[in-house]
Each structure stands twice: as structure tokens, then as C-alpha cells.
PDB file of C-alpha atoms and ligand atoms in Angstrom:
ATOM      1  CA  UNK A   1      32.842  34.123  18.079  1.00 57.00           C
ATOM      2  CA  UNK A   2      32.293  35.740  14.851  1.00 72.00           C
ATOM      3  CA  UNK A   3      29.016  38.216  14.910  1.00 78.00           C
ATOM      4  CA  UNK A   4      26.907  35.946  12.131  1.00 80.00           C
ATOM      5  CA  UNK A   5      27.137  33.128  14.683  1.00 75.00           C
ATOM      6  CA  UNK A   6      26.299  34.887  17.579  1.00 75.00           C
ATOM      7  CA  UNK A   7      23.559  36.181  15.578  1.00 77.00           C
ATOM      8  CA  UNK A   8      21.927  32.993  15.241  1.00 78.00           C
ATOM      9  CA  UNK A   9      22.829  31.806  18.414  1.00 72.00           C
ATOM     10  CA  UNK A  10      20.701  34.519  19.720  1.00 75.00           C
ATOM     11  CA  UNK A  11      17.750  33.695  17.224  1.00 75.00           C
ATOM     12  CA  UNK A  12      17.703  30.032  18.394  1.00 73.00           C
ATOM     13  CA  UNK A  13      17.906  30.976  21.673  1.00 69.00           C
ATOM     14  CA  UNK A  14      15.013  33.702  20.930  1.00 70.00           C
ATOM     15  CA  UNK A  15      12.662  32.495  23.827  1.00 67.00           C
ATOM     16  CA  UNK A  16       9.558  33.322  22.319  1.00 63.00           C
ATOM     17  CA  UNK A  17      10.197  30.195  20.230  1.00 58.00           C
ATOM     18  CA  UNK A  18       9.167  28.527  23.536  1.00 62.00           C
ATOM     19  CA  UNK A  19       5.564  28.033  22.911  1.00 65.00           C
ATOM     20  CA  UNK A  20       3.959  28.688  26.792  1.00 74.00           C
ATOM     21  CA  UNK A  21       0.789  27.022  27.818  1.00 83.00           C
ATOM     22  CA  UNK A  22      -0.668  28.394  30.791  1.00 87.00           C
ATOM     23  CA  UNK A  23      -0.005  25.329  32.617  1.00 91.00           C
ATOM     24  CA  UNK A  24       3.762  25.927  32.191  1.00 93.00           C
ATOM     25  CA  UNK A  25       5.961  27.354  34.529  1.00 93.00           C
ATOM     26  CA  UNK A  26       9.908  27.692  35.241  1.00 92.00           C
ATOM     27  CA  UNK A  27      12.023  25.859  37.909  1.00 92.00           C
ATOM     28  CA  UNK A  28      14.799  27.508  39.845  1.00 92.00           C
ATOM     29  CA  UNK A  29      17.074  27.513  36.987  1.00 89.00           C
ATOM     30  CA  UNK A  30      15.033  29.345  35.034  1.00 88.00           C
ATOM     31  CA  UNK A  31      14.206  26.606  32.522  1.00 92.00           C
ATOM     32  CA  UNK A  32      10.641  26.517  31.132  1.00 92.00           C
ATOM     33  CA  UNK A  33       9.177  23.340  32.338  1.00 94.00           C
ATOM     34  CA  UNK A  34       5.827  22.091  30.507  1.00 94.00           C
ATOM     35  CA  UNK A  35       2.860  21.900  33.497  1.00 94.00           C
ATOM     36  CA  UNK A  36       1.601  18.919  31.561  1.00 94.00           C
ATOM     37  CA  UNK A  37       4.279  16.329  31.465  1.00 95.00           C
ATOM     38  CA  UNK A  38       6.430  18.202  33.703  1.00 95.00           C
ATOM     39  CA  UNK A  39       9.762  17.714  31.392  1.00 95.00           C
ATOM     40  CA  UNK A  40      11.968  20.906  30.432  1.00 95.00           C
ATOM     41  CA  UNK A  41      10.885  22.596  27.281  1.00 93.00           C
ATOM     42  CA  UNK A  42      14.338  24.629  27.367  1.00 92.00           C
ATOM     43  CA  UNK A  43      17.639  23.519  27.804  1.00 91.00           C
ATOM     44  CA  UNK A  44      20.477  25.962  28.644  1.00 89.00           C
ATOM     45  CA  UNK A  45      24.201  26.722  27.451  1.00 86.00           C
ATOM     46  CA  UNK A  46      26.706  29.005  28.349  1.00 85.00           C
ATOM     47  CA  UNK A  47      27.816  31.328  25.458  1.00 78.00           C
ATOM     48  CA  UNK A  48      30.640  31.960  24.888  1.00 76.00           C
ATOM     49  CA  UNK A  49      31.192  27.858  26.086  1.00 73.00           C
ATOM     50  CA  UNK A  50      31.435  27.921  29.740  1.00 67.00           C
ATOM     51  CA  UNK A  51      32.362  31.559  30.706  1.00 75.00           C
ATOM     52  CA  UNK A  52      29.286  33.563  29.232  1.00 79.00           C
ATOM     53  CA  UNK A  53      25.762  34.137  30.115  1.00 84.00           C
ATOM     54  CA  UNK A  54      23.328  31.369  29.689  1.00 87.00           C
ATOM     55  CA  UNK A  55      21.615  31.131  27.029  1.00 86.00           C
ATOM     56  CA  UNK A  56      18.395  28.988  26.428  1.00 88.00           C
ATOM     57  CA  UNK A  57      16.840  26.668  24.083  1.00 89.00           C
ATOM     58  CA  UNK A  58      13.454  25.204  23.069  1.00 90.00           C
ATOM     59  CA  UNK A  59      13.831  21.543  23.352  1.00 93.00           C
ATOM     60  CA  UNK A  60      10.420  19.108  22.930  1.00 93.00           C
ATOM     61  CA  UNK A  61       8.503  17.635  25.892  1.00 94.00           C
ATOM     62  CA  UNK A  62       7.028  14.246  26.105  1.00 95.00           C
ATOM     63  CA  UNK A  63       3.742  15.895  25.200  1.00 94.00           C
ATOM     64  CA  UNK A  64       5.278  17.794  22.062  1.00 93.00           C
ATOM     65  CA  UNK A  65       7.317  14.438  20.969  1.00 95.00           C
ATOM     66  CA  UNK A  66       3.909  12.576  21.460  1.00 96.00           C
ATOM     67  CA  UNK A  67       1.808  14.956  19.092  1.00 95.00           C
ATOM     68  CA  UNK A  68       4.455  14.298  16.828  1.00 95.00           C
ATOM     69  CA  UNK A  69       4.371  10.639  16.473  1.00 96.00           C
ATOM     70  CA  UNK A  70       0.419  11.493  16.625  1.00 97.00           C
ATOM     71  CA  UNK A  71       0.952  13.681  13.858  1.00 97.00           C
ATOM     72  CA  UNK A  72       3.026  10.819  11.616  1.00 95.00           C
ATOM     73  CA  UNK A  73       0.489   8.155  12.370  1.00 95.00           C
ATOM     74  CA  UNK A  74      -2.505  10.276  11.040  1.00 96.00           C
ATOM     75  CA  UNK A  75      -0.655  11.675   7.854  1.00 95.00           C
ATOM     76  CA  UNK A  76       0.484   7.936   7.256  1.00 95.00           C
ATOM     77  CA  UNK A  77      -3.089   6.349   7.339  1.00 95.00           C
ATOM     78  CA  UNK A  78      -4.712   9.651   5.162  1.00 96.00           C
ATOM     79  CA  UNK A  79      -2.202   8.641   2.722  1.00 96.00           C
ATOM     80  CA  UNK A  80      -3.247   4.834   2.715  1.00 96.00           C
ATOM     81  CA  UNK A  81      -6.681   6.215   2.238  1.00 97.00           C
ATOM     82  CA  UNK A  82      -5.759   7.925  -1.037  1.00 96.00           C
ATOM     83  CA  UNK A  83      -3.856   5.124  -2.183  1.00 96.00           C
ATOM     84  CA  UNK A  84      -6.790   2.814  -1.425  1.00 96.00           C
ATOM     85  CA  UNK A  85      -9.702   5.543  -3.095  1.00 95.00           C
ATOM     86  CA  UNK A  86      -6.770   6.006  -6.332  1.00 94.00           C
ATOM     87  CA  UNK A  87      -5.228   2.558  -7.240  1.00 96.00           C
ATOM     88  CA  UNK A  88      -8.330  -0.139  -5.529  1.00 96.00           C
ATOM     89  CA  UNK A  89     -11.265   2.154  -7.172  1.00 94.00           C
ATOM     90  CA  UNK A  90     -13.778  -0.675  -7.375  1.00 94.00           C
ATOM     91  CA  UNK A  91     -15.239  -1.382  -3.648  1.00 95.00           C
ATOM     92  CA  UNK A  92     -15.662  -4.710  -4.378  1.00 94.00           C
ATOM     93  CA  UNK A  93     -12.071  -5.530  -4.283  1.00 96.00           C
ATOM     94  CA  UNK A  94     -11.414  -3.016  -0.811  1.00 95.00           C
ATOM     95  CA  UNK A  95     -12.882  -5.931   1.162  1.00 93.00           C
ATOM     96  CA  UNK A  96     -10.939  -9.039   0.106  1.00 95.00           C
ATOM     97  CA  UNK A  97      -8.330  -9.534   3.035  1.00 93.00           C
ATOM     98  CA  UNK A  98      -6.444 -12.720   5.413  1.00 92.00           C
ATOM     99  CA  UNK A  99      -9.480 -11.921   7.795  1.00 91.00           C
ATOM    100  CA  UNK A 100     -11.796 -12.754   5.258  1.00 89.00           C
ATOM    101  CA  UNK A 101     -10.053 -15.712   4.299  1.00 89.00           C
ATOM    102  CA  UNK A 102     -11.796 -19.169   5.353  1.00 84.00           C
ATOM    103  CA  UNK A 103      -8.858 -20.952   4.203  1.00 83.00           C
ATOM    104  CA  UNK A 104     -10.590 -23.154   1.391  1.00 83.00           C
ATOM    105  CA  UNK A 105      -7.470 -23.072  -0.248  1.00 87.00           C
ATOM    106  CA  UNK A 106      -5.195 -23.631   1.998  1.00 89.00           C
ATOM    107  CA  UNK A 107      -2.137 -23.608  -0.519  1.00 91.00           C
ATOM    108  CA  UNK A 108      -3.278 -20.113  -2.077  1.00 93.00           C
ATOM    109  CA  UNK A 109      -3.107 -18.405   1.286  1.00 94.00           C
ATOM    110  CA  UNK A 110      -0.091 -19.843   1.902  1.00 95.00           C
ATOM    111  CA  UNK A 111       1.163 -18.596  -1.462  1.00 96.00           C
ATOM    112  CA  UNK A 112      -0.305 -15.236  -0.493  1.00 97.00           C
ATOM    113  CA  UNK A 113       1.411 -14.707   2.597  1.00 96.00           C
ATOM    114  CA  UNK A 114       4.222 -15.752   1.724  1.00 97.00           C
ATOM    115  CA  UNK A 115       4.690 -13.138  -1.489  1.00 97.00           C
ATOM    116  CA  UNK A 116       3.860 -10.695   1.685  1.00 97.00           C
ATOM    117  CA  UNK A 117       6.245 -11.856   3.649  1.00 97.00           C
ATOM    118  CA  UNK A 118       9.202 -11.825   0.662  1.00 97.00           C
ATOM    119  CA  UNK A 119       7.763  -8.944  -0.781  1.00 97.00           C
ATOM    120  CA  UNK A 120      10.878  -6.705  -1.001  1.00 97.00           C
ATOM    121  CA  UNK A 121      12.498  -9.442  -3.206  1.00 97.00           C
ATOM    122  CA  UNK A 122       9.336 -10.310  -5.129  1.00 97.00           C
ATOM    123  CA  UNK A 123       9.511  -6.460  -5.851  1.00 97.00           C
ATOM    124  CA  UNK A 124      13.352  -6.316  -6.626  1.00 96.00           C
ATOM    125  CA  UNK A 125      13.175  -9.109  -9.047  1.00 95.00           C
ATOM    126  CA  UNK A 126       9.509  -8.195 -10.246  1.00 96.00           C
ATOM    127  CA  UNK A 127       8.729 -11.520  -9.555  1.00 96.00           C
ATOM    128  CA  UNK A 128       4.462 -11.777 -10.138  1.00 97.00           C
ATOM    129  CA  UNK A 129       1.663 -14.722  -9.766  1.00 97.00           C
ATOM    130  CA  UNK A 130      -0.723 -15.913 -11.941  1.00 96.00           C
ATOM    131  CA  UNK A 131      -3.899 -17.222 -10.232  1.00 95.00           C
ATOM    132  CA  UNK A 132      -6.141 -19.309 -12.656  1.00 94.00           C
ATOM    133  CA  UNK A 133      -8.844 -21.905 -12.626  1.00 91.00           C
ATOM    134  CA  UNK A 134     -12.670 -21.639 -13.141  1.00 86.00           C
ATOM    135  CA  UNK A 135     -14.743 -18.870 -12.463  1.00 82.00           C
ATOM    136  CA  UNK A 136     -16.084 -19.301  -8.662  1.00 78.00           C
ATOM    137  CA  UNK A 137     -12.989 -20.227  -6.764  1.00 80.00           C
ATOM    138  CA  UNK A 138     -12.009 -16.669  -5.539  1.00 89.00           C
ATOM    139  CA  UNK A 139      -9.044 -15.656  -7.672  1.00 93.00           C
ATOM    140  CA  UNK A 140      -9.710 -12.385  -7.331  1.00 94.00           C
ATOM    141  CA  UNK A 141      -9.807 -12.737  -3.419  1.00 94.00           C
ATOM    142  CA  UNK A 142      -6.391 -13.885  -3.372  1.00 96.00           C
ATOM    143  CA  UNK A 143      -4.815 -11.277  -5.315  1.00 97.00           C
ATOM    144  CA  UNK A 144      -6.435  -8.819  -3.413  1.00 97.00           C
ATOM    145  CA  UNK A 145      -5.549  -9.922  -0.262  1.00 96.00           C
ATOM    146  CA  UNK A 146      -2.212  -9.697  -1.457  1.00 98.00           C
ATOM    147  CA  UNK A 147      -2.517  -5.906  -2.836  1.00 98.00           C
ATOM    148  CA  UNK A 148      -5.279  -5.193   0.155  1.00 97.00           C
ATOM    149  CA  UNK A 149      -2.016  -5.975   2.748  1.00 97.00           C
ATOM    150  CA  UNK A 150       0.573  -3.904   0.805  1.00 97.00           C
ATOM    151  CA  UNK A 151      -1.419  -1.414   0.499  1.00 97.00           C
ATOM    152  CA  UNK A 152      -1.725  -1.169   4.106  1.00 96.00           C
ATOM    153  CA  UNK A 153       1.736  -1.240   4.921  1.00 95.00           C
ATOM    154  CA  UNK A 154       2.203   2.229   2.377  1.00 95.00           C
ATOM    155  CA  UNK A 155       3.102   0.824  -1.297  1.00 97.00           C
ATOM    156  CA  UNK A 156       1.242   2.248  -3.910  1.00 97.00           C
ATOM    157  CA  UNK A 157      -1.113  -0.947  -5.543  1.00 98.00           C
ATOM    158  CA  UNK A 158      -3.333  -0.674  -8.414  1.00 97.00           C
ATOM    159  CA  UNK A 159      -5.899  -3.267  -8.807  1.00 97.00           C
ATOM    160  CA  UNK A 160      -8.255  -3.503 -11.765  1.00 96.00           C
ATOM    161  CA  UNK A 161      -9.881  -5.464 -14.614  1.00 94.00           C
ATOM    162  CA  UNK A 162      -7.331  -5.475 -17.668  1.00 93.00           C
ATOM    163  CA  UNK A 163     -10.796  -4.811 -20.046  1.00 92.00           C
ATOM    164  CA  UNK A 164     -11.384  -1.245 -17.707  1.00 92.00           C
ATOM    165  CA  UNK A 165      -7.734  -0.332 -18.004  1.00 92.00           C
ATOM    166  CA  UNK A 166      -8.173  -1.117 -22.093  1.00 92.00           C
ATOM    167  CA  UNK A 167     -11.211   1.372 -22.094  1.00 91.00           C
ATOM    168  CA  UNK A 168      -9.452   3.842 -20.086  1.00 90.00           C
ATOM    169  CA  UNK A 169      -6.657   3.954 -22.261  1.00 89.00           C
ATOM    170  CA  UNK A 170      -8.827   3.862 -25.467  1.00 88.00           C
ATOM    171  CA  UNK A 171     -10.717   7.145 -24.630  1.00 85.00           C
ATOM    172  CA  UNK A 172      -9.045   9.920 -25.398  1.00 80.00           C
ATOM    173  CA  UNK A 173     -11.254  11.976 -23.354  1.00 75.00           C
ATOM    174  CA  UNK A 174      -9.936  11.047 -20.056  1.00 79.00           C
ATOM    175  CA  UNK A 175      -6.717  10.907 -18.829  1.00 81.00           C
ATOM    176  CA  UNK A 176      -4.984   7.396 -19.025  1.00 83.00           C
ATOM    177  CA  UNK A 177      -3.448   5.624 -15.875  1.00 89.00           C
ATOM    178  CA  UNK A 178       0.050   6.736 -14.927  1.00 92.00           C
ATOM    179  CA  UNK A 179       1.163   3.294 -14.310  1.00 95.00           C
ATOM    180  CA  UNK A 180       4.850   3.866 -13.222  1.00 95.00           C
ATOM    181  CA  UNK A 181       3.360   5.318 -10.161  1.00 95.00           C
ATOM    182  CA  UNK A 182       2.568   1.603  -8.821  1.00 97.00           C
ATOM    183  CA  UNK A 183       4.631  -0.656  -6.750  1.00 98.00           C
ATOM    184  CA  UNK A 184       2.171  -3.446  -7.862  1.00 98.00           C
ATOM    185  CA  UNK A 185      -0.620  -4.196 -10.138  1.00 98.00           C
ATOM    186  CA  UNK A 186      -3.616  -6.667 -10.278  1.00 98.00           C
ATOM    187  CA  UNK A 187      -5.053  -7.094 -13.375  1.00 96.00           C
ATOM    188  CA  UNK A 188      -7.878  -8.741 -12.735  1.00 95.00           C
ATOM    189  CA  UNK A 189     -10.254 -11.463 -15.560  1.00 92.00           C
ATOM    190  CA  UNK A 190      -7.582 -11.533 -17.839  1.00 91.00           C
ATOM    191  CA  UNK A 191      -9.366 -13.400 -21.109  1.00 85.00           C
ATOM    192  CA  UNK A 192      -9.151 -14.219 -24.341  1.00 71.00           C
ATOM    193  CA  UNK A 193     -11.251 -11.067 -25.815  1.00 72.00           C
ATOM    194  CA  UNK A 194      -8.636  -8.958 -24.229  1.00 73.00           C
ATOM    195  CA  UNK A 195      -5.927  -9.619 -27.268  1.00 79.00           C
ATOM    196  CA  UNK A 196      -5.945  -6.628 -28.359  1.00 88.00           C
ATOM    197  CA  UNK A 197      -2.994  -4.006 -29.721  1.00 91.00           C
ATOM    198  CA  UNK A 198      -4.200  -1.897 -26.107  1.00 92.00           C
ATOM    199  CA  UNK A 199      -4.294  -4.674 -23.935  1.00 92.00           C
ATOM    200  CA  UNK A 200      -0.621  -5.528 -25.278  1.00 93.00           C
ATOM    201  CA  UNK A 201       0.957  -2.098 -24.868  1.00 93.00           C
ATOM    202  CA  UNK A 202      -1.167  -1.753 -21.454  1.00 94.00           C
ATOM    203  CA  UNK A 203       1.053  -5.777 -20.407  1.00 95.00           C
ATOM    204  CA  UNK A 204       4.137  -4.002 -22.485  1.00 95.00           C
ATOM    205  CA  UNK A 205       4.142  -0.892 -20.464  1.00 95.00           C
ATOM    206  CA  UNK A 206       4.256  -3.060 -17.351  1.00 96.00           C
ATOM    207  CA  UNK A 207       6.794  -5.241 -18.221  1.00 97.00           C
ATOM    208  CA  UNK A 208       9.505  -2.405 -19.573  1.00 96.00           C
ATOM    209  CA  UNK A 209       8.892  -0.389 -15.857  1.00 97.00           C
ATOM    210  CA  UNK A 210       9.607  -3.695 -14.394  1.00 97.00           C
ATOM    211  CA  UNK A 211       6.420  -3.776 -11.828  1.00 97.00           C
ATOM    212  CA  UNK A 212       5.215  -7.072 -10.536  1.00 98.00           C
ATOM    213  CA  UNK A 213       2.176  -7.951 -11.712  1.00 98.00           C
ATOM    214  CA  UNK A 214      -1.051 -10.514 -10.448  1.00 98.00           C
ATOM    215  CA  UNK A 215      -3.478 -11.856 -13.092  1.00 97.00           C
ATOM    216  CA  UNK A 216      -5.823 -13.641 -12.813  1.00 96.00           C
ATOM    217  CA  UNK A 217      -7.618 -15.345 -15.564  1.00 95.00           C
ATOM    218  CA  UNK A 218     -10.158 -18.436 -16.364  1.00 91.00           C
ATOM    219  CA  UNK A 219      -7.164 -19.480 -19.070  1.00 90.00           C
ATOM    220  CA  UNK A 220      -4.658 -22.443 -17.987  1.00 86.00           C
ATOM    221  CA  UNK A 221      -0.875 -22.115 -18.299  1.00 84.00           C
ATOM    222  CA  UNK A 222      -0.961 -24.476 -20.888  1.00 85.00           C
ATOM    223  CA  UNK A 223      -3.987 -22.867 -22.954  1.00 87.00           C
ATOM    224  CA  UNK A 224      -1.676 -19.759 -22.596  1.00 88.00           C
ATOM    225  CA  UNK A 225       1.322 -21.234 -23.733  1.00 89.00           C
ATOM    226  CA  UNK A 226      -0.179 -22.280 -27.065  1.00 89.00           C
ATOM    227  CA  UNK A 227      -2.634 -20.077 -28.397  1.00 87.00           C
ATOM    228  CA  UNK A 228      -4.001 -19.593 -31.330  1.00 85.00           C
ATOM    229  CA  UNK A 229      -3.112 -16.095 -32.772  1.00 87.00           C
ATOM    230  CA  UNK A 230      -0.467 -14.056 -32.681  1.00 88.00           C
ATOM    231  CA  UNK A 231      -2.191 -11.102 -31.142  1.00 86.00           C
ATOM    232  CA  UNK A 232      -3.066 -13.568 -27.744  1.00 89.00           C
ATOM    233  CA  UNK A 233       0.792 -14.852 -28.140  1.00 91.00           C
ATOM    234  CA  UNK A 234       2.479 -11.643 -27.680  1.00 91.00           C
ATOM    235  CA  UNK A 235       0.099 -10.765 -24.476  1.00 92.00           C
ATOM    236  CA  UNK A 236       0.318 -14.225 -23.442  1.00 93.00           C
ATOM    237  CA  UNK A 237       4.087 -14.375 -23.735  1.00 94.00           C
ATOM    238  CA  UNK A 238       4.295 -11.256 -21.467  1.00 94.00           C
ATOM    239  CA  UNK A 239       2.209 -12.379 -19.106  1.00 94.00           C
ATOM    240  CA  UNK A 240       3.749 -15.711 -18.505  1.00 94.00           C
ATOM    241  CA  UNK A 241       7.044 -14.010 -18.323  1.00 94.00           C
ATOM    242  CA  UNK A 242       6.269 -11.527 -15.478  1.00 96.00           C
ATOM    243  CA  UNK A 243       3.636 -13.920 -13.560  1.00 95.00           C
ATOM    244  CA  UNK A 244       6.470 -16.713 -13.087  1.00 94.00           C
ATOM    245  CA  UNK A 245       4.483 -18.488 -10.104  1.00 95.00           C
ATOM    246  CA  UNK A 246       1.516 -19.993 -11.419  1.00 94.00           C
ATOM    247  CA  UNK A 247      -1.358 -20.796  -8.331  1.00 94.00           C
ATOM    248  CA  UNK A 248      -4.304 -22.925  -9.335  1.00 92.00           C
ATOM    249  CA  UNK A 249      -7.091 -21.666  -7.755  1.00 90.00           C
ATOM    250  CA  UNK A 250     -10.371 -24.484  -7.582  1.00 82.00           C
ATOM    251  CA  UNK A 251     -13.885 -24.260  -6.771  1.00 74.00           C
ATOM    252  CA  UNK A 252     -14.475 -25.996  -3.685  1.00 64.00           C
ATOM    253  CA  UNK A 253     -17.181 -24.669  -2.884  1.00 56.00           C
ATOM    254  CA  UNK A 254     -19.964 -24.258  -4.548  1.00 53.00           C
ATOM    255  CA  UNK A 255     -22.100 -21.027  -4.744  1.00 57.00           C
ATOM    256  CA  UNK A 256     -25.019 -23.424  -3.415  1.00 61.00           C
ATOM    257  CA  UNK A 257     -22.488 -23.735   0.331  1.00 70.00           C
ATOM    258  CA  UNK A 258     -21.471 -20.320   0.138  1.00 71.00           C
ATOM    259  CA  UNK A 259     -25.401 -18.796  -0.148  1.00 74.00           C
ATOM    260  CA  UNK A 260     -26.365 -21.693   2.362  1.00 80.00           C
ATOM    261  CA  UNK A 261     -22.828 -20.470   5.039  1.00 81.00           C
ATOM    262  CA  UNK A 262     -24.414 -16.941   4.580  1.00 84.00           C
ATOM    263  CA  UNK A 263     -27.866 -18.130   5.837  1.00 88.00           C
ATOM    264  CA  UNK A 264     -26.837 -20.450   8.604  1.00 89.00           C
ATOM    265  CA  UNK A 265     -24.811 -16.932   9.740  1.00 91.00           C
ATOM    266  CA  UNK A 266     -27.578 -14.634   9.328  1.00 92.00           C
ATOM    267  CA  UNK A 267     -30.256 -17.141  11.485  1.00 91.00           C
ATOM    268  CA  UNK A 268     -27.571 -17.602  14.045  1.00 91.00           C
ATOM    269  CA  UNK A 269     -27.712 -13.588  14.635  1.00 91.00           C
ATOM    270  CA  UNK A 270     -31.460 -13.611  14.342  1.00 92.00           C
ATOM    271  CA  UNK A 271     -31.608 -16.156  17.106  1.00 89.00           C
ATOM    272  CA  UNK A 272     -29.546 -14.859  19.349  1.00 84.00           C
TER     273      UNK A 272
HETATM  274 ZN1  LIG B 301       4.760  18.345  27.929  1.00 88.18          ZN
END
């Protein structure tokens, strides 16, 4: 064996890279064995192969490969928390998730869980929704619940109102949204003051990096398809291009049932 190998031989095998608890204590062999789980925390080799002296090696525990996984499971859910706190900044839209759901439309959650469950190939063919129908009927819930899941299983979402994004981008004195960083984006009450030259480049930039997009909007396909100035048709075009499933979302339920659902809730509690 040449010396630079036996060199780090000998560093691996350094046995102060076993880290001792008190609890620990060593077997016949001489092998370190951790007083918690009881499972070597060495392993040992002959060097040179089976004539030398034995040398020894830190190897993990159970208790080590547990704080590991530990270790990965808290790093993964700190990062969900920054992607939830960076790309879903308005509270609002945190809570709007499949447990929420009271299945009023039974076809939109369908539709929702569905995109979820094809999501890689949604996402490979930037395949988006558009979600439309009158104010009321919880198009914003659905797209949510469909960025509120991803997020949650680690892709980067960001969901917003295309008007905020438009602001953003307008003021110089703040930096704009890096949108390329986003697996998906909701832009949410897409209407017809937001033909703009902004609101086009903002659709434009989305489109050319090829990221699936959710609107929703109070504006039918059709009233999309023909509008009446250019400025709307360019956005429009875009739009209709990237969100190639169209969901109509109705008001089944009135405001009146919802506040009235809410009450009969809130007395059942109280009269518990
Ligand atoms: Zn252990």
C-alpha cells in the first residue's frame, strides 16, 4: 500500500471520529457499541486486507440514522414554510385546501385532483386551467387547493392577483418577481382592466419560461375569444393558449347559505 493511502486509511480510521456518549461502551471485540440502541458505531478491517492489524471505523447507529431522517424531515417542512410565506403571500389564499372542500362542485374537485394527481405531465407539457364563472362560486378556492397541495409536496407555487403582480412590476422602487423561480403560478381575478402593455409582458414572460399557469377570471371562454381591442386580444390569446382546460365554476350557493352554514356551525358549538 502506497503511504498517501495508508495515510487516509489511518484518518478514517482516526477513532476520535467516533463521537462517545457516556452511555456507550465497547464489546469484546473492541467495537464501540452505542448504550442507546445498542448497535456498533465502529466496524473493523484488517489493514493490510486480512494479515494486518485491525483497524476501525465510525459507522451510524439506529439512533444516528434516525436523527438523520429527523434532520431531513425538519429542513424539508422549513423549506415549505418559505415557499408558502414567498410565493402564497396573501393569507387568504394559505387556507383554501381538499379539507376545506364541501364538494359543491363536484366536477371542479375532481378536475383539481386530478391535475394533482398528473401533475408531472401537466408540468412537462405546461398544460394550465382556466376557472371562470361569476363572482361567488369559489374560483379562487379551487386553484388554490391545487397550488396549496403542490406546495406541500416541495414545488415552488406562486399565487397572486394578476393587478398586484402589474403594480409590482410597475414600481421601480421594489424589486419585481423573479418568476422563473416557480413551478406554477395562479393568477388570480384576471379582468378586463388588466389589458395592459404590463399585464401582457407579466402573461408573455410566463408563457416563453413555459410554466403552467391557473387563472381565474369572471370573463367566459367565449367573451375571451372575441374581444374587443387588441390590447385584451394579445393577453387573451396567451391566456387561452397556456390555460387549455377550461372549468366552469357556478354559484351554487348563495352567500345567504354560506353565512346561514356558518351560523348553524357556530350554535352547534355553543350548545354543546
Ligand atoms: Zn444508537
Amino acid at each position: 500500500m502506497s503511504d498517501t493511502i495508508t495515510r487516509t486509511i489511518d484518518a478514517i480510521a482516526d477513532r476520535s471520529n467516533s463521537v462517545t456518549n457516556e452511555c456507550d461502551y465497547r464489546n469484546s471485540e473492541g467495537i464501540l457499541i452505542c448504550g442507546m440502541c445498542n448497535q456498533p458505531k465502529e466496524t473493523r478491517k484488517k489493514f493490510p486486507l486480512g494479515s494486518g492489524t485491525y483497524k476501525y471505523f465510525p459507522i451510524k447507529c439506529l439512533c444516528d440514522e434516525q436523527a438523520e431522517e429527523e434532520e431531513a424531515i425538519r429542513q424539508k417542512r422549513d423549506e415549505i414554510k418559505r415557499f408558502i410565506e414567498d410565493g402564497i403571500p396573501d393569507i387568504r389564499y394559505r387556507g383554501y385546501n381538499f379539507e376545506q372542500d364541501d364538494n359543491r362542485n363536484p366536477k371542479a374537485s375532481e378536475l383539481c385532483r386530478k391535475y394533482i394527481k398528473h401533475w408531472s405531465d401537466m408540468k412537462e407539457s405546461h398544460y394550465g386551467i382556466l376557472f371562470y364563472g361569476d363572482t361567488g362560486g369559489g374560483k379562487s378556492f379551487y386553484a388554490c387547493c391545487i397550488a396549496n397541495a403542490l406546495v406541500q409536496s416541495g414545488f415552488r407555487v406562486l399565487v397572486i392577483r394578476l393587478s398586484d403582480l402589474v403594480k409590482n412590476r410597475n414600481n421601480k422602487l421594489i424589486q419585481d418577481i423573479d418568476l422563473t423561480r416557480y413551478e406554477l403560478i395562479v393568477l388570480d381575478d384576471v379582468g378586463v382592466e388588466n389589458a395592459t402593455q404590463t399585464a401582457y409582458n407579466i402573461i408573455d414572460d410566463i408563457y416563453k419560461n413555459n410554466i403552467p399557469l391557473l387563472v381565474t377570471t369572471n370573463l367566459s371562454p367565449s367573451e375571451l375569444k372575441v374581444p374587443d381591442t387588441l390590447d385584451k386580444q394579445r393577453i387573451y390569446d396567451r391566456i387561452l393558449q397556456m390555460c387549455c382546460i377550461t372549468q366552469k365554476i357556478d354559484v351554487s350557493i348563495s352567500r345567504l347559505e354560506i353565512a346561514k352554514e356558518r351560523s348553524r356551525k357556530a350554535l352547534n358549538i355553543l350548545n354543546q
